[in-house]
Coordinates of C-alpha atoms in Angstrom, one line a residue:
Chain Y
X1 CA 98.9 116.8 105.0
X2 CA 97.4 115.1 107.7
X3 CA 95.1 111.5 106.4
X4 CA 92.2 114.4 107.6
X5 CA 89.5 111.5 107.9
X6 CA 91.3 109.9 110.9
X7 CA 92.0 113.6 112.9
X8 CA 89.4 114.5 115.4
X9 CA 87.9 117.7 114.5
X10 CA 89.8 119.6 117.1
X11 CA 93.2 118.2 116.0
X12 CA 92.5 119.5 112.5
X13 CA 91.5 122.7 113.9
X14 CA 95.0 122.7 115.2
X15 CA 96.6 121.7 112.3
X16 CA 95.0 124.5 109.9
X17 CA 95.9 126.8 112.8
X18 CA 99.2 126.3 113.0
X19 CA 99.1 126.5 109.0
X20 CA 97.5 129.8 109.3
X21 CA 99.1 131.0 112.2
X22 CA 102.6 130.2 110.1
X23 CA 101.4 132.1 107.1
X24 CA 100.2 135.3 109.6
X25 CA 103.4 135.0 111.2
X26 CA 105.3 135.5 107.6
X27 CA 103.0 138.7 107.2
X28 CA 103.8 140.0 110.8
X29 CA 107.7 139.2 110.6
X30 CA 108.2 140.0 107.1
X31 CA 105.8 140.8 104.0
X32 CA 102.5 140.3 102.8
X33 CA 104.3 138.5 99.7
X34 CA 105.8 136.3 101.3
X35 CA 103.0 134.4 102.1
X36 CA 102.0 133.0 98.7
X37 CA 105.0 130.8 99.3
X38 CA 103.9 128.9 102.2
X39 CA 104.0 125.0 101.9
X40 CA 103.1 121.9 104.1
X41 CA 106.7 121.2 105.2
X42 CA 107.4 124.3 106.9
X43 CA 103.7 124.3 109.1
X44 CA 105.3 120.6 109.9
X45 CA 108.3 122.0 111.2
X46 CA 106.2 124.7 113.5
X47 CA 104.2 121.8 114.8
X48 CA 106.8 119.7 115.2
X49 CA 108.7 122.2 117.1
X50 CA 106.2 123.5 118.8
X51 CA 104.8 120.1 120.2
X52 CA 108.2 119.5 121.4
X53 CA 108.9 122.7 123.3
X54 CA 105.7 122.2 124.6
X55 CA 104.7 125.6 124.2
X56 CA 101.0 126.5 125.0
X57 CA 99.7 128.0 122.2
X58 CA 96.3 130.1 122.1
X59 CA 93.5 129.5 118.9
X60 CA 92.8 133.1 117.7
X61 CA 90.0 133.6 115.0
X62 CA 91.6 136.3 112.4
X63 CA 91.2 137.9 109.7
X64 CA 93.0 136.3 106.7
X65 CA 94.7 138.3 104.0
X66 CA 94.8 135.3 101.7
X67 CA 91.0 134.8 102.0
X68 CA 89.6 138.1 103.1
X69 CA 86.0 136.8 103.0
X70 CA 86.7 134.2 106.0
X71 CA 87.8 134.0 109.4
X72 CA 90.3 131.1 110.3
X73 CA 91.9 130.1 113.6
X74 CA 95.5 130.4 114.3
X75 CA 97.9 129.4 116.4
X76 CA 98.7 133.0 118.5
X77 CA 102.6 133.6 120.6
X78 CA 104.9 130.7 119.7
X79 CA 108.1 131.2 119.1
X80 CA 108.3 128.0 116.9
X81 CA 105.6 129.4 114.4
X82 CA 107.7 133.0 114.3
X83 CA 111.2 130.5 113.7
X84 CA 109.2 128.6 110.9
X85 CA 107.6 131.7 109.1
X86 CA 111.4 133.2 108.9
X87 CA 112.9 129.7 107.3
X88 CA 110.0 129.9 104.8
X89 CA 111.2 133.2 103.8
X90 CA 114.7 132.6 103.7
X91 CA 113.9 129.4 101.7
X92 CA 111.6 131.5 99.4
X93 CA 113.9 134.0 98.8
X94 CA 117.0 131.8 98.0
X95 CA 114.6 129.9 95.7
X96 CA 113.5 133.0 93.3
X97 CA 117.5 134.2 93.0
X98 CA 117.9 130.4 91.9
X99 CA 115.4 130.8 89.5
X100 CA 116.7 134.3 88.1
X101 CA 120.3 132.9 87.8
X102 CA 119.3 129.0 86.2
X103 CA 116.2 130.1 84.2
X104 CA 116.5 133.9 83.9
X105 CA 113.0 134.2 85.4
X106 CA 112.1 137.8 85.5
X107 CA 109.3 137.4 87.4
X108 CA 111.8 135.2 89.6
X109 CA 113.9 138.5 90.3
X110 CA 111.1 141.1 90.7
X111 CA 110.0 139.0 93.4
X112 CA 112.6 138.3 95.3
X113 CA 113.6 142.1 95.0
X114 CA 110.5 142.6 96.8
X115 CA 111.8 139.9 99.9
X116 CA 114.9 141.4 99.9
X117 CA 114.4 143.4 103.1
X118 CA 112.7 140.8 104.9
X119 CA 115.6 138.9 103.7
X120 CA 118.2 141.2 105.1
X121 CA 116.3 141.3 108.3
X122 CA 116.3 137.6 109.0
X123 CA 119.7 137.2 107.9
X124 CA 121.0 139.5 110.4
X125 CA 119.2 137.3 113.3
X126 CA 119.6 133.7 112.0
X127 CA 123.5 134.3 110.4
X128 CA 124.8 131.0 110.9
X129 CA 121.8 129.2 109.8
X130 CA 121.3 131.6 106.4
X131 CA 124.6 130.5 105.7
X132 CA 124.6 126.8 106.0
X133 CA 121.2 126.7 103.9
X134 CA 122.8 128.7 100.9
X135 CA 125.9 126.6 101.1
X136 CA 123.4 122.9 101.0
X137 CA 121.5 124.7 97.9
X138 CA 125.1 125.1 96.4
X139 CA 125.9 121.9 96.9
X140 CA 122.6 120.4 95.0
X141 CA 123.0 122.8 92.3
X142 CA 126.6 121.6 92.2
X143 CA 125.6 118.1 92.0
X144 CA 122.8 118.4 89.3
X145 CA 125.7 120.4 86.9
X146 CA 128.1 117.2 87.4
X147 CA 124.9 114.8 86.5
X148 CA 125.2 113.0 89.7
X149 CA 123.6 109.3 89.0
X150 CA 122.9 108.4 92.5
X151 CA 119.5 109.0 94.4
X152 CA 121.1 108.9 97.8
X153 CA 123.9 111.5 96.6
X154 CA 121.6 113.5 95.3
X155 CA 119.4 113.8 97.8
X156 CA 122.1 114.9 100.5
X157 CA 121.9 118.7 100.3
X158 CA 118.5 118.8 100.2
X159 CA 117.9 116.6 103.1
X160 CA 120.8 118.3 105.4
X161 CA 118.9 121.1 104.6
X162 CA 116.1 120.1 106.2
X163 CA 117.8 118.7 108.7
X164 CA 119.4 122.5 109.5
X165 CA 115.9 123.6 110.0
X166 CA 115.1 121.3 112.6
X167 CA 117.6 122.2 114.3
X168 CA 116.1 125.2 116.6
X169 CA 118.7 126.5 119.2
X170 CA 116.4 127.1 122.1
X171 CA 115.4 123.3 122.1
X172 CA 118.6 121.6 121.0
X173 CA 121.6 124.1 122.3
X174 CA 121.3 122.1 125.9
X175 CA 119.8 118.7 124.8
X176 CA 122.3 116.4 122.5
X177 CA 119.4 113.6 122.8
X178 CA 116.8 116.2 121.2
X179 CA 119.5 117.6 118.9
X180 CA 120.1 114.2 117.1
X181 CA 116.6 112.8 117.4
X182 CA 115.3 116.3 115.6
X183 CA 118.1 116.5 113.2
X184 CA 117.1 112.8 112.1
X185 CA 113.4 113.8 111.7
X186 CA 114.3 116.5 109.7
X187 CA 117.1 114.5 107.3
X188 CA 114.7 111.8 106.4
X189 CA 111.7 114.9 105.4
X190 CA 114.3 116.2 103.8
X191 CA 115.4 113.2 102.0
X192 CA 111.5 111.8 101.3
X193 CA 111.0 115.7 99.8
X194 CA 113.5 115.3 97.2
X195 CA 112.8 111.7 96.4
X196 CA 109.0 111.6 96.1
X197 CA 109.8 115.6 93.7
X198 CA 111.9 113.8 91.7
X199 CA 109.7 110.8 90.7
X200 CA 106.5 113.3 90.0
X201 CA 108.9 115.3 88.4
X202 CA 110.0 112.6 85.5
X203 CA 107.5 113.8 82.6
X204 CA 108.2 116.9 83.2
X205 CA 111.8 116.6 83.4
X206 CA 112.4 114.2 80.6
X207 CA 110.3 116.7 78.2
X208 CA 112.7 120.0 79.4
X209 CA 115.6 118.0 79.4
X210 CA 116.2 118.9 82.9
X211 CA 118.6 117.1 85.3
X212 CA 116.8 114.3 87.6
X213 CA 118.9 111.7 89.6
X214 CA 116.0 108.8 88.7
X215 CA 116.7 109.0 84.8
X216 CA 120.4 108.8 85.6
X217 CA 120.7 105.9 88.1
X218 CA 118.3 103.9 86.5
X219 CA 119.1 104.4 82.6
X220 CA 116.2 106.1 81.1
X221 CA 116.6 105.0 77.5
X222 CA 114.0 105.4 74.6
X223 CA 111.6 103.1 76.6
X224 CA 108.3 105.1 77.3
X225 CA 107.9 106.9 80.4
X226 CA 105.9 104.8 82.2
X227 CA 107.4 101.7 81.7
X228 CA 111.0 103.4 82.8
X229 CA 108.2 104.2 86.0
X230 CA 107.2 101.0 86.5
X231 CA 110.5 99.9 86.1
X232 CA 112.0 101.9 89.1
X233 CA 108.5 102.2 91.0
X234 CA 109.1 99.6 93.8
X235 CA 112.8 100.7 94.6
X236 CA 111.3 104.4 94.7
X237 CA 108.8 102.5 96.8
X238 CA 111.2 100.6 99.2
X239 CA 113.6 103.9 99.9
X240 CA 110.6 106.4 100.1
X241 CA 108.9 103.7 102.9
X242 CA 112.2 103.5 104.2
X243 CA 112.8 107.4 105.0
X244 CA 109.5 107.2 106.5
X245 CA 110.0 104.6 109.1
X246 CA 113.2 106.5 110.1
X247 CA 111.4 109.6 110.4
X248 CA 108.8 107.2 112.7
X249 CA 111.8 105.4 114.7
X250 CA 113.0 108.8 115.4
X251 CA 110.2 110.5 116.8
X252 CA 109.3 107.3 118.8
X253 CA 112.5 108.7 120.8
X254 CA 111.2 112.2 121.7
X255 CA 110.1 112.5 125.3
X256 CA 108.0 115.1 125.3
X257 CA 105.2 113.9 122.4
X258 CA 102.3 116.5 123.0
X259 CA 100.1 116.6 119.6
X260 CA 101.3 113.0 119.0
X261 CA 98.4 112.0 117.2
X262 CA 98.3 114.9 114.4
X263 CA 102.1 114.6 114.5
X264 CA 101.7 110.3 113.6
X265 CA 99.0 110.7 111.3
X266 CA 100.9 113.2 109.7
X267 CA 104.0 110.8 109.1
X268 CA 101.8 107.2 109.3
X269 CA 98.9 108.2 107.7
X270 CA 99.5 111.2 105.3
X271 CA 102.9 111.1 104.4
X272 CA 102.4 107.4 103.2
X273 CA 99.2 108.5 101.5
X274 CA 101.1 111.0 99.5
X275 CA 103.4 108.5 99.0
X276 CA 101.4 106.2 97.3
X277 CA 99.7 108.8 95.2
X278 CA 102.7 110.1 93.8
X279 CA 103.8 106.3 93.0
X280 CA 100.4 105.4 91.5
X281 CA 100.7 108.6 89.3
X282 CA 98.3 110.9 90.6
X283 CA 100.2 114.2 90.1
X284 CA 99.6 116.9 92.4
X285 CA 99.6 120.3 91.5
X286 CA 101.1 122.7 93.2
X287 CA 104.5 122.1 95.7
X288 CA 102.6 121.3 99.3
X289 CA 104.6 118.2 99.9
X290 CA 104.1 116.8 103.7
Chain M
X1 CA 118.7 110.4 137.2
X2 CA 115.5 108.3 138.4
X3 CA 112.0 109.0 136.8
X4 CA 109.2 108.6 138.0
X5 CA 108.2 104.5 136.8
X6 CA 104.7 104.9 136.3
X7 CA 105.6 108.0 133.8
X8 CA 108.2 105.6 132.1
X9 CA 105.6 103.2 131.6
X10 CA 102.6 105.8 131.2
X11 CA 100.0 104.4 133.6
X12 CA 98.4 105.7 136.1
X13 CA 99.8 105.5 139.9
X14 CA 97.9 102.2 141.2
X15 CA 97.8 100.3 138.0
X16 CA 97.2 96.8 138.2
X17 CA 100.0 94.2 137.3
X18 CA 98.5 93.4 134.4
X19 CA 98.4 97.5 133.4
X20 CA 102.0 97.2 133.8
X21 CA 102.8 94.2 131.9
X22 CA 100.6 95.3 129.2
X23 CA 102.1 98.7 129.0
X24 CA 106.1 97.5 129.4
X25 CA 105.1 94.9 126.6
X26 CA 104.1 98.0 124.4
X27 CA 107.3 99.8 125.1
X28 CA 109.4 96.9 124.2
X29 CA 107.8 96.3 121.0
X30 CA 108.3 100.0 120.4
X31 CA 112.0 100.4 121.5
X32 CA 112.6 96.9 120.3
X33 CA 116.6 96.7 119.5
X34 CA 115.7 95.1 115.6
X35 CA 114.2 98.4 114.9
X36 CA 116.9 100.7 115.1
X37 CA 119.8 98.0 114.5
X38 CA 122.2 100.1 112.6
X39 CA 120.4 102.8 113.1
X40 CA 122.5 106.2 114.6
X41 CA 119.7 106.5 117.4
X42 CA 120.3 103.0 118.4
X43 CA 122.0 104.0 121.6
X44 CA 119.3 106.5 122.1
X45 CA 116.4 103.7 121.9
X46 CA 118.9 101.7 124.4
X47 CA 118.1 104.3 126.6
X48 CA 114.8 104.0 126.8
X49 CA 114.8 100.3 127.2
X50 CA 116.7 100.5 129.9
X51 CA 114.4 103.1 131.6
X52 CA 111.4 100.6 130.5
X53 CA 112.9 97.6 131.9
X54 CA 114.0 99.5 135.3
X55 CA 110.5 100.7 136.0
X56 CA 109.3 97.5 134.8
X57 CA 111.4 96.0 137.7
X58 CA 110.8 98.5 140.0
X59 CA 107.5 98.1 139.9
X60 CA 106.9 94.5 140.0
X61 CA 109.5 94.3 142.8
X62 CA 107.2 96.5 145.3
X63 CA 103.8 95.3 143.7
X64 CA 103.0 94.4 147.0
X65 CA 103.1 97.5 148.9
X66 CA 100.6 99.5 147.4
X67 CA 102.8 102.8 148.5
X68 CA 103.9 102.9 144.8
X69 CA 107.0 105.2 143.9
X70 CA 107.4 108.0 146.4
X71 CA 110.2 109.9 144.4
X72 CA 112.6 107.6 146.9
X73 CA 115.2 108.1 144.1
X74 CA 118.0 106.0 146.3
X75 CA 115.5 103.6 146.8
X76 CA 114.2 103.2 143.0
X77 CA 117.9 103.1 141.2
X78 CA 119.9 101.1 143.7
X79 CA 116.8 98.4 143.4
X80 CA 117.1 98.1 139.5
X81 CA 121.1 98.7 138.6
X82 CA 121.7 94.9 138.2
X83 CA 118.3 94.7 136.3
X84 CA 118.5 94.0 132.3
X85 CA 116.6 94.3 129.2
X86 CA 116.8 90.3 128.5
X87 CA 115.7 90.1 132.1
X88 CA 112.8 92.0 132.3
X89 CA 111.7 90.9 129.6
X90 CA 111.8 86.8 129.9
X91 CA 110.1 88.0 133.3
X92 CA 107.0 88.8 131.6
X93 CA 107.4 86.6 128.9
X94 CA 107.7 83.6 129.7
X95 CA 106.0 81.9 126.5
X96 CA 108.0 83.7 124.1
X97 CA 110.8 83.9 125.6
X98 CA 112.7 81.5 122.9
X99 CA 111.6 83.7 119.8
X100 CA 112.6 86.9 121.4
X101 CA 116.4 85.9 123.1
X102 CA 116.7 85.0 119.5
X103 CA 116.5 88.4 118.2
X104 CA 118.1 89.6 121.1
X105 CA 121.6 88.3 121.4
X106 CA 121.9 89.8 117.3
X107 CA 120.4 93.2 118.5
X108 CA 123.0 93.4 121.7
X109 CA 125.8 91.9 120.0
X110 CA 126.6 95.6 118.4
X111 CA 126.9 96.7 122.4
X112 CA 130.1 95.5 122.9
X113 CA 132.7 96.1 120.0
X114 CA 134.8 93.0 121.0
X115 CA 132.2 90.0 121.1
X116 CA 130.6 91.6 117.6
X117 CA 132.1 88.7 115.8
X118 CA 132.9 86.2 118.3
X119 CA 129.2 86.4 118.9
X120 CA 128.4 85.9 115.2
X121 CA 131.0 83.2 114.5
X122 CA 128.6 80.7 116.5
X123 CA 125.9 81.1 114.7
X124 CA 127.3 81.3 110.6
X125 CA 129.0 79.3 108.1
X126 CA 131.3 81.6 107.2
X127 CA 131.2 84.1 109.6
X128 CA 134.5 84.9 110.5
X129 CA 135.9 88.5 110.4
X130 CA 139.1 89.6 109.0
X131 CA 141.7 91.9 110.8
X132 CA 141.0 94.9 109.0
X133 CA 136.9 94.3 108.9
X134 CA 137.4 94.1 112.7
X135 CA 138.8 97.4 112.9
X136 CA 135.6 98.9 110.3
X137 CA 133.3 97.9 112.4
X138 CA 135.0 99.1 115.5
X139 CA 135.3 102.6 113.8
X140 CA 131.2 102.4 112.4
X141 CA 130.3 101.2 116.2
X142 CA 132.1 104.7 117.2
X143 CA 129.9 106.5 114.6
X144 CA 133.3 107.3 112.7
X145 CA 132.0 106.7 109.5
X146 CA 134.6 108.8 108.1
X147 CA 137.4 106.5 109.5
X148 CA 135.5 103.4 108.5
X149 CA 135.2 104.5 105.2
X150 CA 139.1 105.1 104.9
X151 CA 139.8 101.6 106.3
X152 CA 138.1 100.2 103.8
X153 CA 139.4 102.1 100.6
X154 CA 142.6 99.9 102.1
X155 CA 141.2 96.6 101.1
X156 CA 142.9 95.0 98.8
X157 CA 140.0 93.4 97.0
X158 CA 136.2 94.3 97.3
X159 CA 134.7 90.5 98.4
X160 CA 131.9 90.1 100.0
X161 CA 132.9 91.3 103.3
X162 CA 133.8 95.2 101.8
X163 CA 130.5 95.4 100.4
X164 CA 128.9 94.5 103.8
X165 CA 130.7 96.8 105.7
X166 CA 130.0 99.4 102.7
X167 CA 126.6 98.5 103.0
X168 CA 126.7 99.4 106.9
X169 CA 128.3 102.4 106.2
X170 CA 125.5 103.7 104.0
X171 CA 123.3 102.5 106.4
X172 CA 124.5 104.4 108.8
X173 CA 123.9 107.8 107.2
X174 CA 120.8 107.0 105.8
X175 CA 121.7 106.5 102.2
X176 CA 119.3 103.3 102.1
X177 CA 119.5 102.9 98.4
X178 CA 122.9 102.2 98.2
X179 CA 123.0 100.1 101.2
X180 CA 120.5 97.8 100.0
X181 CA 122.8 97.4 96.6
X182 CA 126.0 96.7 98.6
X183 CA 124.3 94.3 101.0
X184 CA 122.5 92.6 98.3
X185 CA 126.1 92.2 96.6
X186 CA 128.0 91.1 99.7
X187 CA 124.9 88.1 100.1
X188 CA 125.0 87.6 96.1
X189 CA 128.6 86.7 96.8
X190 CA 128.5 84.8 99.8
X191 CA 125.0 83.5 100.2
X192 CA 126.0 81.3 103.2
X193 CA 126.9 83.9 105.4
X194 CA 124.7 84.6 107.9
X195 CA 124.7 88.1 109.3
X196 CA 125.1 89.3 105.6
X197 CA 121.6 88.0 105.0
X198 CA 120.7 88.6 108.3
X199 CA 121.3 92.8 107.5
X200 CA 119.5 92.3 104.6
X201 CA 116.3 90.3 105.4
X202 CA 116.2 93.4 108.5
X203 CA 116.2 95.9 105.9
X204 CA 113.4 94.4 104.2
X205 CA 111.4 94.1 107.7
X206 CA 111.6 97.4 108.4
X207 CA 110.0 98.5 105.0
X208 CA 107.4 96.3 105.9
X209 CA 107.2 97.3 109.5
X210 CA 105.8 100.7 108.7
X211 CA 103.1 99.7 106.7
X212 CA 102.3 98.0 109.5
X213 CA 102.6 100.4 112.0
X214 CA 100.4 102.6 109.4
X215 CA 97.3 100.0 109.1
X216 CA 97.4 99.7 113.0
X217 CA 97.0 103.3 113.2
X218 CA 94.0 103.1 110.8
X219 CA 95.6 103.5 107.4
X220 CA 93.3 102.0 104.4
X221 CA 94.6 101.5 101.2
X222 CA 92.8 103.1 98.4
X223 CA 90.7 100.8 96.6
X224 CA 92.6 99.7 93.3
X225 CA 90.2 98.6 91.0
X226 CA 92.5 95.5 89.2
X227 CA 92.7 94.0 92.5
X228 CA 89.3 94.2 93.4
X229 CA 88.3 92.9 89.7
X230 CA 91.0 90.3 90.0
X231 CA 89.5 89.3 93.4
X232 CA 86.3 88.7 92.2
X233 CA 87.3 87.1 89.1
X234 CA 88.9 84.4 92.4
X235 CA 86.1 84.6 94.2
X236 CA 84.0 83.3 90.6
X237 CA 86.2 80.5 89.6
X238 CA 86.8 79.3 93.3
X239 CA 82.8 79.1 93.2
X240 CA 82.6 77.4 90.3
X241 CA 85.1 74.8 91.2
X242 CA 82.6 74.3 94.2
X243 CA 80.0 73.6 91.3
X244 CA 78.2 77.5 92.6
X245 CA 78.6 80.4 90.3
X246 CA 79.5 84.1 91.6
X247 CA 78.9 86.1 88.5
X248 CA 76.5 84.4 86.3
X249 CA 77.6 85.3 82.6
X250 CA 81.3 83.7 83.0

C-alpha cells in the first residue's frame, strides 16, 4: 500500500485503478467469487510489470461488483493486469486447497471447488508456472513440518514463489537483465511479506501452537510475549529493512521506470510504514500486505 | 551499443555544464559500488555506472561544440572507451576525491578476481587469504554459490575466514540474517581483520541507507509519545541548568 499522503491525486487514482483493474480482470477471466481474495501484493505486481513493459493503459469508470453503489476507475487493456489477475486466482486456489488439507476447513473446500474451473483454465495456459508455484508451496509446508528454525531458510520457498510470479515471460524472455532485476524484486518482496507476517502472527501462533520460525530461531520459552517480541524486534527490523533496500536497489537498475513516483512511494514509504507499524505492534486486520 | 548521453544522464539536449555535472553526480551516488557490493546484481550496477561515465565524458568533452549528440555512434563510443569510473568522478569532484577513491578501491577489487586478496593485504593487518579461501572467493565471484559452498565444506576447521566466506555466500543468496551472524562471528574471532569489519559495517550502512533514502523522499516517523516526552524532559532539564524553566511544575 502506498503512503497516500505523499501521492499526487493522479497517482493515487492510478494505483486504485490498478487495484480495481486486477479485481475486474479476475471477475472477467475467472469467476466473481475469486475476486474476494485480491491483495495489494498482486496489485504491486500488476503495477510494476505494466510500468516496466511501458503499457499504455486507460482508466475507465466502471461499475464494481464488490461495491455496487459506486463507480470506480479501473485500468483497462493491460496484459499485465490480466496476468496478475490469473496469478491471484492460482494463489487463492492453492491456498484454499492447503487449508482444506491442513485444517479440514470445510469452507475452504467448498470455495476451492468453486474455483476449480477457473483454475484449470489458467493452469492450461501457465502450466509450468503453476507447477513451480505448487512445488514451492510444498517446500514451504515441508519446512514447517520439519520445524525449521531459521527465518532465512523458512522464507526461501515463499520468496522464490514471488520471484516466479515476477517472471513475466513477454518482458523477460529476451532480456536477461530485466529478468534478473525483476526476479530479485520478487524474491525480496516475498521474503519481506513472509517475515512480516511471521512477526505479526507471533501471538496467534503461540496460542494455537502453530509453527512460526521466529519462535524457534529465537527460542521462545516461558517469557511474556511482549518481552520476546522486544528481544527480537531489532533483528527483524534489520532484516525487513535490508530486504526493502534490496528491492530499492534492484528497482533502480530498471531502464524503463514509468510511474516511478508511485512505485518508489510504495517501496520507500509505504512498505517502510507497514514495517514500522507491525514492529510497533499495531496489528493490521486482513492480509493485504504491501 | 551507444545510448544518447543526454538520455543516460536524464538531462535535456543543450543542458548547461553544471546541469550535466549535477545529473552525473546523482547517478554516481545512485549506482555507487558500495551499495551493490556482494549483491548478485553488482555487474548491472557497474554497467549503469559505465554508461553514466561515458555519457559524462562525451558531454564534457564536447561541451564547447553546441552540436551535441547527433547520433554519430562511432564518435561517441570511440571517444569514451578509455574512460573509467574513477576518472570521470575525479574530474567532477576534485574536492571529494580522496574520500571517494578510498571506497572505490574496495568496490572495484571484486572485479578482477585475481587482484582481490592482493588489494586487500596492503591495507589490513592480517588480510592474507589462504589458497582454499582464494578458490572459494573465485567461485563466489563467478556466481557459483553451490561450488563455493562445497569447497567451504572441505575446510579442515571453522576459522574466521570460514565464517567470513560463509557470510559472503549467504549475502549473495539474500539470506541476510545468516550472513550477518556469520560475519559477526568472523569479526569476533579476528577483530583486527579490516576486510571482515568492513563487510560487516557495509551491511549496517545498507540498513541505514534505506532509511535515509526514505527520509529524502518525505518519509516522516509517526510521533512516538515516549520520545516526545523524553525530549521535553531533556529540554526542561536543560533550561533549568541555565536558570530558566520550560515546564513549571518540575
